[in-house]
XYZ file of C-alpha atoms in Angstrom:
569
model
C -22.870 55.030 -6.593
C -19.648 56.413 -8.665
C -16.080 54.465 -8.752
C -14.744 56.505 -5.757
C -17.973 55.274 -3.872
C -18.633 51.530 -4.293
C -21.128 49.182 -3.214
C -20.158 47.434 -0.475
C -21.606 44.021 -1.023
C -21.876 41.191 1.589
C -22.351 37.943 0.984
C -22.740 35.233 3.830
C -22.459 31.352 2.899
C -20.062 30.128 -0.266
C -19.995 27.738 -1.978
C -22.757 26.908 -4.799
C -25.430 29.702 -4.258
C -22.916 32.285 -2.142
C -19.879 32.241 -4.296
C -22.094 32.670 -7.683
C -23.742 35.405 -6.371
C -20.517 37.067 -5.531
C -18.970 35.996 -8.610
C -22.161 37.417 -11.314
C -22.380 40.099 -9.328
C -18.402 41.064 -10.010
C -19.450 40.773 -13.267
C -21.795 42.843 -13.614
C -20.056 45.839 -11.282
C -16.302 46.221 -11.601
C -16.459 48.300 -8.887
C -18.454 46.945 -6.013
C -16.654 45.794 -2.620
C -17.667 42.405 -2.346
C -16.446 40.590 0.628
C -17.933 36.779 0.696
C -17.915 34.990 4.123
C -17.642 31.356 4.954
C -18.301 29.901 8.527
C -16.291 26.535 7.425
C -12.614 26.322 5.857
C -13.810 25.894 2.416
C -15.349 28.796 0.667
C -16.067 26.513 -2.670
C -16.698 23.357 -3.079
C -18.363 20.348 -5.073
C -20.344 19.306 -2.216
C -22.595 16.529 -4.733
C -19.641 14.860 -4.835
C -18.713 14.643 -1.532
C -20.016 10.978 -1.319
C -17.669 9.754 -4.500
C -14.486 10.848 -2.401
C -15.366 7.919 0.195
C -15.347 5.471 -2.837
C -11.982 6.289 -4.261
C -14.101 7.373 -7.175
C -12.431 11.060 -6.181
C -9.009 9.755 -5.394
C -7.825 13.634 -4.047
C -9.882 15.568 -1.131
C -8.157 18.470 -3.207
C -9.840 18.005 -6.926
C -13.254 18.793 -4.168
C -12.274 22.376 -3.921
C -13.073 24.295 -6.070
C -11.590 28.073 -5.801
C -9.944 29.258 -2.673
C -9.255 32.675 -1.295
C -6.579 33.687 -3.227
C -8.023 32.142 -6.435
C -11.556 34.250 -5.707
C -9.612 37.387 -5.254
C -7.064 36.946 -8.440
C -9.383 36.171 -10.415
C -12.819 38.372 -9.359
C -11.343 40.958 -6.667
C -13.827 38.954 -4.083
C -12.448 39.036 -0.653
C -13.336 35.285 0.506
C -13.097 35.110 3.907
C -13.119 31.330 5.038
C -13.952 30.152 8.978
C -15.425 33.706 9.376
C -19.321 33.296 10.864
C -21.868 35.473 10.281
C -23.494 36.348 14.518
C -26.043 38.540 13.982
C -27.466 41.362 11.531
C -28.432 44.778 12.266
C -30.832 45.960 9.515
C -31.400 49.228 10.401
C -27.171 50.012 10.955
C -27.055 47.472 7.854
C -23.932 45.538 9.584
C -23.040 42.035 10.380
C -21.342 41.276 13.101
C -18.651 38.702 12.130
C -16.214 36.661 14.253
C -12.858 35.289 13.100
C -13.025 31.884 14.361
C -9.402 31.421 13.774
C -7.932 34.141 15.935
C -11.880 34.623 18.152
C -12.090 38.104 17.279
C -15.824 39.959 16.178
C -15.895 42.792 14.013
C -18.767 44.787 12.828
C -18.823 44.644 8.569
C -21.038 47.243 6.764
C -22.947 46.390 3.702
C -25.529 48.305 1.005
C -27.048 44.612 0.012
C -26.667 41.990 1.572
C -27.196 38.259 0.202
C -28.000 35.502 2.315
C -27.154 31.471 1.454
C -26.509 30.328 4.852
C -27.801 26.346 3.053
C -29.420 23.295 4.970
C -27.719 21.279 7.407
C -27.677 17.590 8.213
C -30.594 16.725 11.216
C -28.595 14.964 13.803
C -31.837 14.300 16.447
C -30.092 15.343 19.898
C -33.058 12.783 21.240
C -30.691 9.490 20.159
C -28.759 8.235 22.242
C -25.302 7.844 21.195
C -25.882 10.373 18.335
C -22.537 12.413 19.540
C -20.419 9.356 19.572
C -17.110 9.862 18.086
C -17.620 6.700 15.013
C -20.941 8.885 14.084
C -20.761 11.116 11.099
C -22.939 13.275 8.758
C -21.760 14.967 5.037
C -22.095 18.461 4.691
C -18.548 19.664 3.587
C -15.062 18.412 2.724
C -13.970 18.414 6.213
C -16.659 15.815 6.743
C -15.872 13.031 4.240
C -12.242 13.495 5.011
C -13.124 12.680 8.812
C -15.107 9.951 7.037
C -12.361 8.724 5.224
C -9.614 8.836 8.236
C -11.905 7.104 10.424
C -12.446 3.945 8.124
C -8.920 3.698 7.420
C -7.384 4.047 11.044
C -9.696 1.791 12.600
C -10.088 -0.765 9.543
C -13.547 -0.521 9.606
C -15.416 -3.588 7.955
C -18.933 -2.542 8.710
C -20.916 0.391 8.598
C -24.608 1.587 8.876
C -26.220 4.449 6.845
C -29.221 5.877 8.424
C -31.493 7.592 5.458
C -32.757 6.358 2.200
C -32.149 10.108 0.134
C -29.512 11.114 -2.140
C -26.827 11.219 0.410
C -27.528 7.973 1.447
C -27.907 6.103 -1.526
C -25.015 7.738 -2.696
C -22.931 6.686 0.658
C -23.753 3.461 0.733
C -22.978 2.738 -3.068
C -19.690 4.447 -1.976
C -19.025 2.708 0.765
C -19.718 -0.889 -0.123
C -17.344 -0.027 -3.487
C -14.217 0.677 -0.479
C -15.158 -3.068 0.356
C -17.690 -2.649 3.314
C -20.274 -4.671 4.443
C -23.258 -1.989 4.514
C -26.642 -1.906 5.903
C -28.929 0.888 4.470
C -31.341 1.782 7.733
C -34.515 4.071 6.586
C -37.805 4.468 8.489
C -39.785 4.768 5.057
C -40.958 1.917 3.103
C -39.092 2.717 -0.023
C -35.544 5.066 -0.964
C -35.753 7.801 -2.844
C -39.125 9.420 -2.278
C -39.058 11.535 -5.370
C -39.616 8.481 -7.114
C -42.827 6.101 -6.339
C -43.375 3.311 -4.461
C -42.905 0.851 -8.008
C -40.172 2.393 -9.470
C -38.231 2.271 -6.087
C -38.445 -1.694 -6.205
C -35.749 -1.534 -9.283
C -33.449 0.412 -7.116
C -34.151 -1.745 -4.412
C -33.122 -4.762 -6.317
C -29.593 -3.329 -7.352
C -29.067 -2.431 -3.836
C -29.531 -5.898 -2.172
C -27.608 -7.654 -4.990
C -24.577 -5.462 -4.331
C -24.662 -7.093 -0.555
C -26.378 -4.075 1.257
C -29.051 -5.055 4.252
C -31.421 -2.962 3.088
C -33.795 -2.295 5.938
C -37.009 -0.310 5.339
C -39.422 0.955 7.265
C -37.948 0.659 10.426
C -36.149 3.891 11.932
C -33.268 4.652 14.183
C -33.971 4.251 17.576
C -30.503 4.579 19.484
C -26.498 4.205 18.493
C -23.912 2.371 20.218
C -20.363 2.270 20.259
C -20.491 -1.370 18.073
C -23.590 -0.689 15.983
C -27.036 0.650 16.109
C -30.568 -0.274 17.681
C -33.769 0.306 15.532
C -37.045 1.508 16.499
C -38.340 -2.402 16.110
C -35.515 -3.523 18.950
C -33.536 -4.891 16.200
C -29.649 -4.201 16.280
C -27.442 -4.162 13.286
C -23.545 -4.000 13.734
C -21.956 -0.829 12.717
C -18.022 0.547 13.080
C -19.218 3.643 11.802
C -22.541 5.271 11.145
C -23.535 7.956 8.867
C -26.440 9.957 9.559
C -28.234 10.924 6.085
C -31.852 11.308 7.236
C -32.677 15.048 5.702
C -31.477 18.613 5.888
C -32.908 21.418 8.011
C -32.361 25.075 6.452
C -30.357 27.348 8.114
C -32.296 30.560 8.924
C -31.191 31.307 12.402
C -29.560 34.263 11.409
C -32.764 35.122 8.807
C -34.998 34.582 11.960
C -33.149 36.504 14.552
C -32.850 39.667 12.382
C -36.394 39.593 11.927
C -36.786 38.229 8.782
C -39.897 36.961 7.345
C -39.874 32.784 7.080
C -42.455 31.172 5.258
C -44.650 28.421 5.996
C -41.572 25.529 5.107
C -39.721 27.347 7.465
C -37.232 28.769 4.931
C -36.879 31.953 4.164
C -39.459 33.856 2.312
C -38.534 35.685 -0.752
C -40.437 37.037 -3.818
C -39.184 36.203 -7.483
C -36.436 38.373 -7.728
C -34.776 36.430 -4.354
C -35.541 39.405 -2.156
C -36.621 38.962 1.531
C -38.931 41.199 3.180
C -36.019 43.647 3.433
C -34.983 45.205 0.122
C -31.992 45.201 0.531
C -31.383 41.594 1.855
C -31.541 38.774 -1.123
C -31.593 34.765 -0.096
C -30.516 31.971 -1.984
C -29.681 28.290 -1.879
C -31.177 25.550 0.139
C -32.377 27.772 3.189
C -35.002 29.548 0.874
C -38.795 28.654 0.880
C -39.772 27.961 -2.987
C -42.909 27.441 -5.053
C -43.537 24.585 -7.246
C -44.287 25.097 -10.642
C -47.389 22.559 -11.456
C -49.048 22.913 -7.878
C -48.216 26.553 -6.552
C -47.304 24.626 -3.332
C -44.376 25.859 -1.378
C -41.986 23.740 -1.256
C -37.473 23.737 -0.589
C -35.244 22.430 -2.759
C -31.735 21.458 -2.039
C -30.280 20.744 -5.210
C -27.505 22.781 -6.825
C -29.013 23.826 -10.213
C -31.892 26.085 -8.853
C -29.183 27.485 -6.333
C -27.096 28.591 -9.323
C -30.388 30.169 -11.314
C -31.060 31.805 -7.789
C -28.039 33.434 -7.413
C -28.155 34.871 -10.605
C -31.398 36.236 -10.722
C -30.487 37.871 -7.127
C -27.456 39.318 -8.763
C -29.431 40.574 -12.015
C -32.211 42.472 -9.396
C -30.061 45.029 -8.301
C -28.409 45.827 -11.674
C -31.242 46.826 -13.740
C -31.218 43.491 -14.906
C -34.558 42.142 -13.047
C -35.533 39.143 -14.118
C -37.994 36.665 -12.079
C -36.865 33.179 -10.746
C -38.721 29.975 -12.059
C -40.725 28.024 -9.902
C -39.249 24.714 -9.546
C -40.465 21.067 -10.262
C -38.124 18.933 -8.952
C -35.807 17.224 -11.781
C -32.955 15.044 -10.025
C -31.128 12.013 -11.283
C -28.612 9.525 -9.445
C -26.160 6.561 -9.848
C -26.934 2.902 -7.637
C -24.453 0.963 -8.812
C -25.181 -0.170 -12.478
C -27.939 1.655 -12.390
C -28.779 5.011 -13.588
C -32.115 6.885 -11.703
C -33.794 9.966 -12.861
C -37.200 12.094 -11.767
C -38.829 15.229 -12.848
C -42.206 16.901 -11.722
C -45.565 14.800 -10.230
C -45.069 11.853 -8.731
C -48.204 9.590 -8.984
C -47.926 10.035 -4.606
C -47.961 14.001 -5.449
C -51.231 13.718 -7.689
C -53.410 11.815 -5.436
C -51.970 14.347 -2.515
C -52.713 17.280 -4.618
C -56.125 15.591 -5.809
C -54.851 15.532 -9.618
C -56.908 13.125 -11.680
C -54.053 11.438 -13.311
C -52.892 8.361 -16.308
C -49.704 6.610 -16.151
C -48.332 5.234 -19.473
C -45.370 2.825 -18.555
C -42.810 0.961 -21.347
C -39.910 -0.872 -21.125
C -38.074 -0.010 -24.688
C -34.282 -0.074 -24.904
C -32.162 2.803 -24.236
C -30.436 1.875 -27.744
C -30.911 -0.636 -31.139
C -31.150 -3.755 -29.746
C -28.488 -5.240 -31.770
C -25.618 -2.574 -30.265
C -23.327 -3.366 -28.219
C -24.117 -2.612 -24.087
C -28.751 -1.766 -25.213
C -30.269 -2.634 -21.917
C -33.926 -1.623 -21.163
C -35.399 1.263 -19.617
C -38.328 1.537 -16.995
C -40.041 4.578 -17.842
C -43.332 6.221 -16.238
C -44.949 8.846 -17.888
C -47.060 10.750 -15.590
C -50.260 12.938 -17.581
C -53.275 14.746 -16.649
C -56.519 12.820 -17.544
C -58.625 14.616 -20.292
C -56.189 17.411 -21.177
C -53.066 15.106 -21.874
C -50.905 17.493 -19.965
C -47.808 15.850 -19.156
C -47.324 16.026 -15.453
C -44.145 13.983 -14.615
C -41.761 11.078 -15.592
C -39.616 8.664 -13.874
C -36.902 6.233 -15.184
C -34.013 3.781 -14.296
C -31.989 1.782 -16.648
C -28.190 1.645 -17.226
C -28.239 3.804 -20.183
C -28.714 7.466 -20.358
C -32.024 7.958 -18.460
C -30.938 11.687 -17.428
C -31.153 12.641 -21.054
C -35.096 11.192 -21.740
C -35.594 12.752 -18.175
C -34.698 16.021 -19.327
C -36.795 15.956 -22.272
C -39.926 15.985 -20.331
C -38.492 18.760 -18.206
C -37.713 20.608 -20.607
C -41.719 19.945 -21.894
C -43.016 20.787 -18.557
C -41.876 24.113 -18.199
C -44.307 24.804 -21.418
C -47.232 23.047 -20.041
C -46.667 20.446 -23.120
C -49.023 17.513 -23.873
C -48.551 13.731 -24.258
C -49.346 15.277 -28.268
C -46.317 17.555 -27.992
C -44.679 14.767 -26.586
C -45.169 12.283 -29.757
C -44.640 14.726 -32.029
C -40.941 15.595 -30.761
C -38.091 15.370 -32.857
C -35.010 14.196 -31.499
C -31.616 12.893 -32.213
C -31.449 9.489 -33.437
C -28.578 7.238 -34.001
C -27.884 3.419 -33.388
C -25.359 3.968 -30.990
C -27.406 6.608 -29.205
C -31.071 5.737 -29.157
C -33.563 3.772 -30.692
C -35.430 5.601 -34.472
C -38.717 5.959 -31.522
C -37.043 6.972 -28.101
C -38.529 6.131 -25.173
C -40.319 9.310 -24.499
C -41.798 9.079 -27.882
C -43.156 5.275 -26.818
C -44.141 6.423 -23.422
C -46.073 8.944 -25.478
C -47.163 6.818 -28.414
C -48.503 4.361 -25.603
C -50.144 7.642 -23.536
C -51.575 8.648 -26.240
C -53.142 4.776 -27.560
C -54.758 4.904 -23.928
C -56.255 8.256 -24.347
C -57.715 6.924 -27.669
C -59.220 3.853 -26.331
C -57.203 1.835 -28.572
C -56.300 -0.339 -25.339
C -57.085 -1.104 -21.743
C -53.979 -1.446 -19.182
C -53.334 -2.515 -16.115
C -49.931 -1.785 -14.236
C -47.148 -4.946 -13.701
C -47.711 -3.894 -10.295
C -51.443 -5.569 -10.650
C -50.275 -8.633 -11.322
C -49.755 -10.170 -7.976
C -53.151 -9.978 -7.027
C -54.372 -10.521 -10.383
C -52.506 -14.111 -9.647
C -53.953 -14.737 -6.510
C -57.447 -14.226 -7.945
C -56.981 -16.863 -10.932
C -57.416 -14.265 -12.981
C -56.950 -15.297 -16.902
C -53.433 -14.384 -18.055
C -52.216 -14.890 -21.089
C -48.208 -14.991 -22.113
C -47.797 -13.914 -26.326
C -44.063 -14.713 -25.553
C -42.481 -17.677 -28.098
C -42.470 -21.124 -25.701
C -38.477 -21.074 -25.533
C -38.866 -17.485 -23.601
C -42.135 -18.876 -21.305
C -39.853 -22.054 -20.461
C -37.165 -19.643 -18.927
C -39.704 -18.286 -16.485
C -43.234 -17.145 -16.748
C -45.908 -16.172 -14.507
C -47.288 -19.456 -12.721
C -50.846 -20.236 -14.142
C -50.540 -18.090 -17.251
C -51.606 -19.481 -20.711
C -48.586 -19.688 -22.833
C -50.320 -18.350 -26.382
C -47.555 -16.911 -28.741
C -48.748 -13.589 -30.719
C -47.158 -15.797 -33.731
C -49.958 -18.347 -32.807
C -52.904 -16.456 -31.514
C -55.153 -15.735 -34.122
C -54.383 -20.127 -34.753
C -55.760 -20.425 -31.284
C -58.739 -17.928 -30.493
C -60.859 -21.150 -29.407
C -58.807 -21.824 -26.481
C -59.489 -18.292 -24.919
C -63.027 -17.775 -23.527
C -65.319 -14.161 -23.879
C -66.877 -14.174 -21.036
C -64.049 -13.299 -18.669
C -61.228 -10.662 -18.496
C -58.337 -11.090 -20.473
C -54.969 -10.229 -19.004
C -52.530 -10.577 -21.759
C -48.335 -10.092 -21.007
C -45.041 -10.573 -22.788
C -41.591 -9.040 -22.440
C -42.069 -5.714 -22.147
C -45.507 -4.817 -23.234
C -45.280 -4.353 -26.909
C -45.669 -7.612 -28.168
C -48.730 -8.261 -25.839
C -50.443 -4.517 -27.033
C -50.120 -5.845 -30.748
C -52.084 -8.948 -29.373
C -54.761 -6.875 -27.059
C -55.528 -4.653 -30.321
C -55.844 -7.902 -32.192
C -58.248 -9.506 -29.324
C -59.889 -6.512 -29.069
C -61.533 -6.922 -32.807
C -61.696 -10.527 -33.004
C -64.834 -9.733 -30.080
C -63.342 -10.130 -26.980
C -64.179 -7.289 -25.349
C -62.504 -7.224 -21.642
C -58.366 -7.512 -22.952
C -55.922 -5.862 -20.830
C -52.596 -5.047 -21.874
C -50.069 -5.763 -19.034
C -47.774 -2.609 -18.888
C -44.262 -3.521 -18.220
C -45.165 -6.796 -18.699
C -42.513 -9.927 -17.425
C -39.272 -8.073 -16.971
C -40.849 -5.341 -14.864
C -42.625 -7.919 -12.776
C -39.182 -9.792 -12.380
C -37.286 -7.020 -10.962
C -40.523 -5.714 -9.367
C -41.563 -8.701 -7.145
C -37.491 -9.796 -6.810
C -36.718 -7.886 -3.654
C -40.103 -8.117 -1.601
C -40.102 -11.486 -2.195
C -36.620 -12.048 -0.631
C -37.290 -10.050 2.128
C -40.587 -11.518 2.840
C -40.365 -14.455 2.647
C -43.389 -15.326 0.271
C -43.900 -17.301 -2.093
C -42.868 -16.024 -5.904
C -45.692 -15.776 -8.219
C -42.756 -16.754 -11.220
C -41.186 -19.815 -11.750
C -38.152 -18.157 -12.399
C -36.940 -14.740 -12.548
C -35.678 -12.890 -15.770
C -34.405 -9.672 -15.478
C -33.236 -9.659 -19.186
């Protein structure tokens, strides 16, 4: 192509993937004609923080958009063409046939390449009843929250149900309840946030209930009614307004129709360039079927960051700039409240599914020196690979920065690293910022102690039954800290005592042995371990991961706590 014969480049879908495919491209060819088409009235927008608007946390519907037309033209020469949907393609013509929705007229618009990032959008079930009512919502786009927004202030809503347990509905319920609502958070599965397992859900579970929420779990929508909802069990919960959040279906109607190949997700199939089984047709964004990097399953992704790294690889393809898209594995983090949440790779649910003979090393260390100001603990799971030590996945929540330690280990997964690349790390270190061992050099320290046989473990999570069987345990916590709350039954030995007291502890029997948050009690095992008692058990997580851990099942259960009190300190 010369100057006096452009490109003409089509893009369909805005906002993350769509407008940075338009935009990279721009920059790579001054010359192209790149027209960009948007079926809603925004072509760019922040749509993560969509939920925070509903808060107040965004005060201004504005500050959520982020270029318009004029800006996208002034700035790249893109002609952005909002409320302009994308019918139908014609690959062999190479044209899309477009209608203005504004003034209901269709035109036919050529193109050379054409890139798709049509997105997912929200699954609103036409099988429930009551589903089209007018106080029933779902959060795709500005226009959404805003109806959101006008609908809870017009009709003074006090209460409101949020069906789904994901990132949109965690994060609209935390939004919700901070405008002063009473919220109930509806989900069919027995935990939120499936990214994360079944244990490390119960912290999040905790913050949610003590903020007020009904948190109702396993139990899904059944029907909705004009003054609340019905659940699958027959139980109703009251609800001016609901908000549907139960998943996202890709959008590959279009794709489909123009004979597109889909892959076996049912998003669209493209290689690692972005292309689609026509050349000149590139994909992008949430409607595209992906592979994951540790399992070579396919998989979709609707998160912004591999949207962005999409785009631009689709851009670089056709400007002798070809590059290949990385496989994802998953890394996502979230606010609940006071609570920070963060995920990358395996899950210990994605191991056993994938048949992945697995370790998890577990600590509770604080996200800063003890003595500073605002150090709180951190749960974090380290997920590895038995035998090779190949780090497989990590999980934590705490108040501090648990994105950061998060990161670390994504960062580490992308080059296959080990729980001995792990340890050997270097990383920043100051007082204020961290502790002189982070936590992902503990969780590797204590990976790498269990590799070595230098103890045995058993998961906080153990403990309940371990109770109920009159198993052994022993608390190495000082008596002031075992009269605040302790397990019921455990022997209160302090580690500043034990070696004074070996005669009260018997050989023939298992040994569970417990304090805070595992490292006094592992300093104790080692020390059991050679003064010849051979079955010693280091309690991972210890007492403050049991407390937060057993807290919420055991209010909504109704049973009987296996602590005298709880400590979530």
């Amino acid at each position: 192509m010369t100057k006096q014969d452009p490109r003409k480049i089509l893009v369909i879908g805005g906002v993350a993937g769509g407008a940075s495919a338009a935009a990279r491209m721009r920059r790579l060819d001054e010359h192209a004609d790149i027209t960009m088409l948007e079926r809603g009235r925004d072509v760019s927008f922040s749509n993560c923080a969509l939920p925070y608007f509903l808060g107040g946390e965004i005060e201004d519907a504005d500050t959520l958009r982020l270029l318009d037309p004029q800006t996208f033209w002034d700035h790249y020469r893109i002609k952005a063409l909002p409320l302009h949907e994308a019918l139908s393609i014609n690959r062999q013509e190479k044209t899309v046939r477009v209608r203005d929705l504004q003034n209901n007229v269709e035109t036919d618009m050529p193109y050379d390449l054409l890139y798709l990032s049509p997105g997912a959008s929200p699954i609103m079930p036409k099988s429930i009843e009551g589903i089209d009512l007018v106080h029933v919502f779902s959060v795709r786009n500005v226009q959404d929250v805003e109806k959101i927004a006008e609908w809870l202030d017009t009709k003074q809503v006090k209460k409101a149900a949020v069906i789904g347990g994901g990132f949109i509905g965690v994060e609209v319920m935390e939004n919700l309840v901070e405008k002063g609502l009473q919220v109930s958070l509806i989900d069919m599965a027995p935990q939120v946030m499936m990214p994360f397992d079944h244990d490390m859900a119960q912290f999040l579970h905790k913050e949610i209930v003590d903020h007020g929420v009904e948190l109702i779990l396993g139990d899904g929508l059944h029907s909705i009614q004009e003054d609340g909802v019905t659940l699958q069990s027959g139980k109703k919960v009251a609800a001016e307004a609901v908000i549907m959040a139960i998943g996202v279906l890709p959008e590959v109607k279009l794709a489909k129709e123009a004979g597109l190949a889909i892959g076996e997700t049912g998003g669209i199939l493209v290689d690692r360039r972005m292309r689609t089984s026509d050349p000149s047709i590139y994909a992008v964004g949430d409607a595209v079927e992906l592979t994951h990097f540790q399992t070579g399953q396919k998989t979709k992704l609707a998160l912004a960051g591999p949207a962005l790294r999409q785009a631009r690889v689709a851009a670089n393809s056709e400007n002798d700039m070809a590059e290949m898209v990385p496989d994802v594995v998953g890394s996502s983090a979230l606010r609940v409240f006071s609570l920070n949440a963060a995920c990358t790779g395996l899950s210990e649910r994605a191991c056993r599914a994938e048949g992945i003979q697995y370790q998890v090393a577990f600590v509770v260390p604080m996200d800063k020196v003890g003595i500073m100001p605002g150090a709180s603990p951190v749960f974090f799971k380290l997920i590895y690979e038995l035998g090779s030590g190949r780090v497989l996945g990590a999980q934590a929540v705490g108040q501090g920065a648990v994105d950061k330690r998060i990161d670390v280990i994504a960062t580490l997964l992308r080059f296959k690293g080990t729980i001995l690349d792990l340890k050997n790390i270097e990383l920043c270190y100051s007082p204020v910022f961290s502790t002189a061992r982070d936590v992902v050099t503990m969780a590797a320290l204590t990976a790498c102690n269990i590799s070595d046989g230098l103890v045995k473990q058993v998961m906080f999570t153990q403990l309940r039954d371990l109770h109920e069987e009159g198993a052994l345990i022993i608390d190495v916590r000082e008596a002031d800290e075992y009269a605040l709350g302790h397990i019921k039954g455990a022997k209160n030995i302090p580690l500043s005592q034990l070696r004074e007291r070996l005669e009260e502890l018997p050989k023939d029997q298992p040994l569970y042995v417990h304090c805070r948050s595992g490292q006094r009690s592992y300093n104790a095992a080692r020390a059991l371990m050679q003064l010849g008692f051979e079955e010693v058990y280091n309690v991972a997580g210890s007492f403050v991961a049991l407390c937060w851990y057993e807290y919420y099942q055991d209010k909504t259960q109704g049973r009987d706590p296996i602590v005298t009190a709880y400590n979530f300190e």
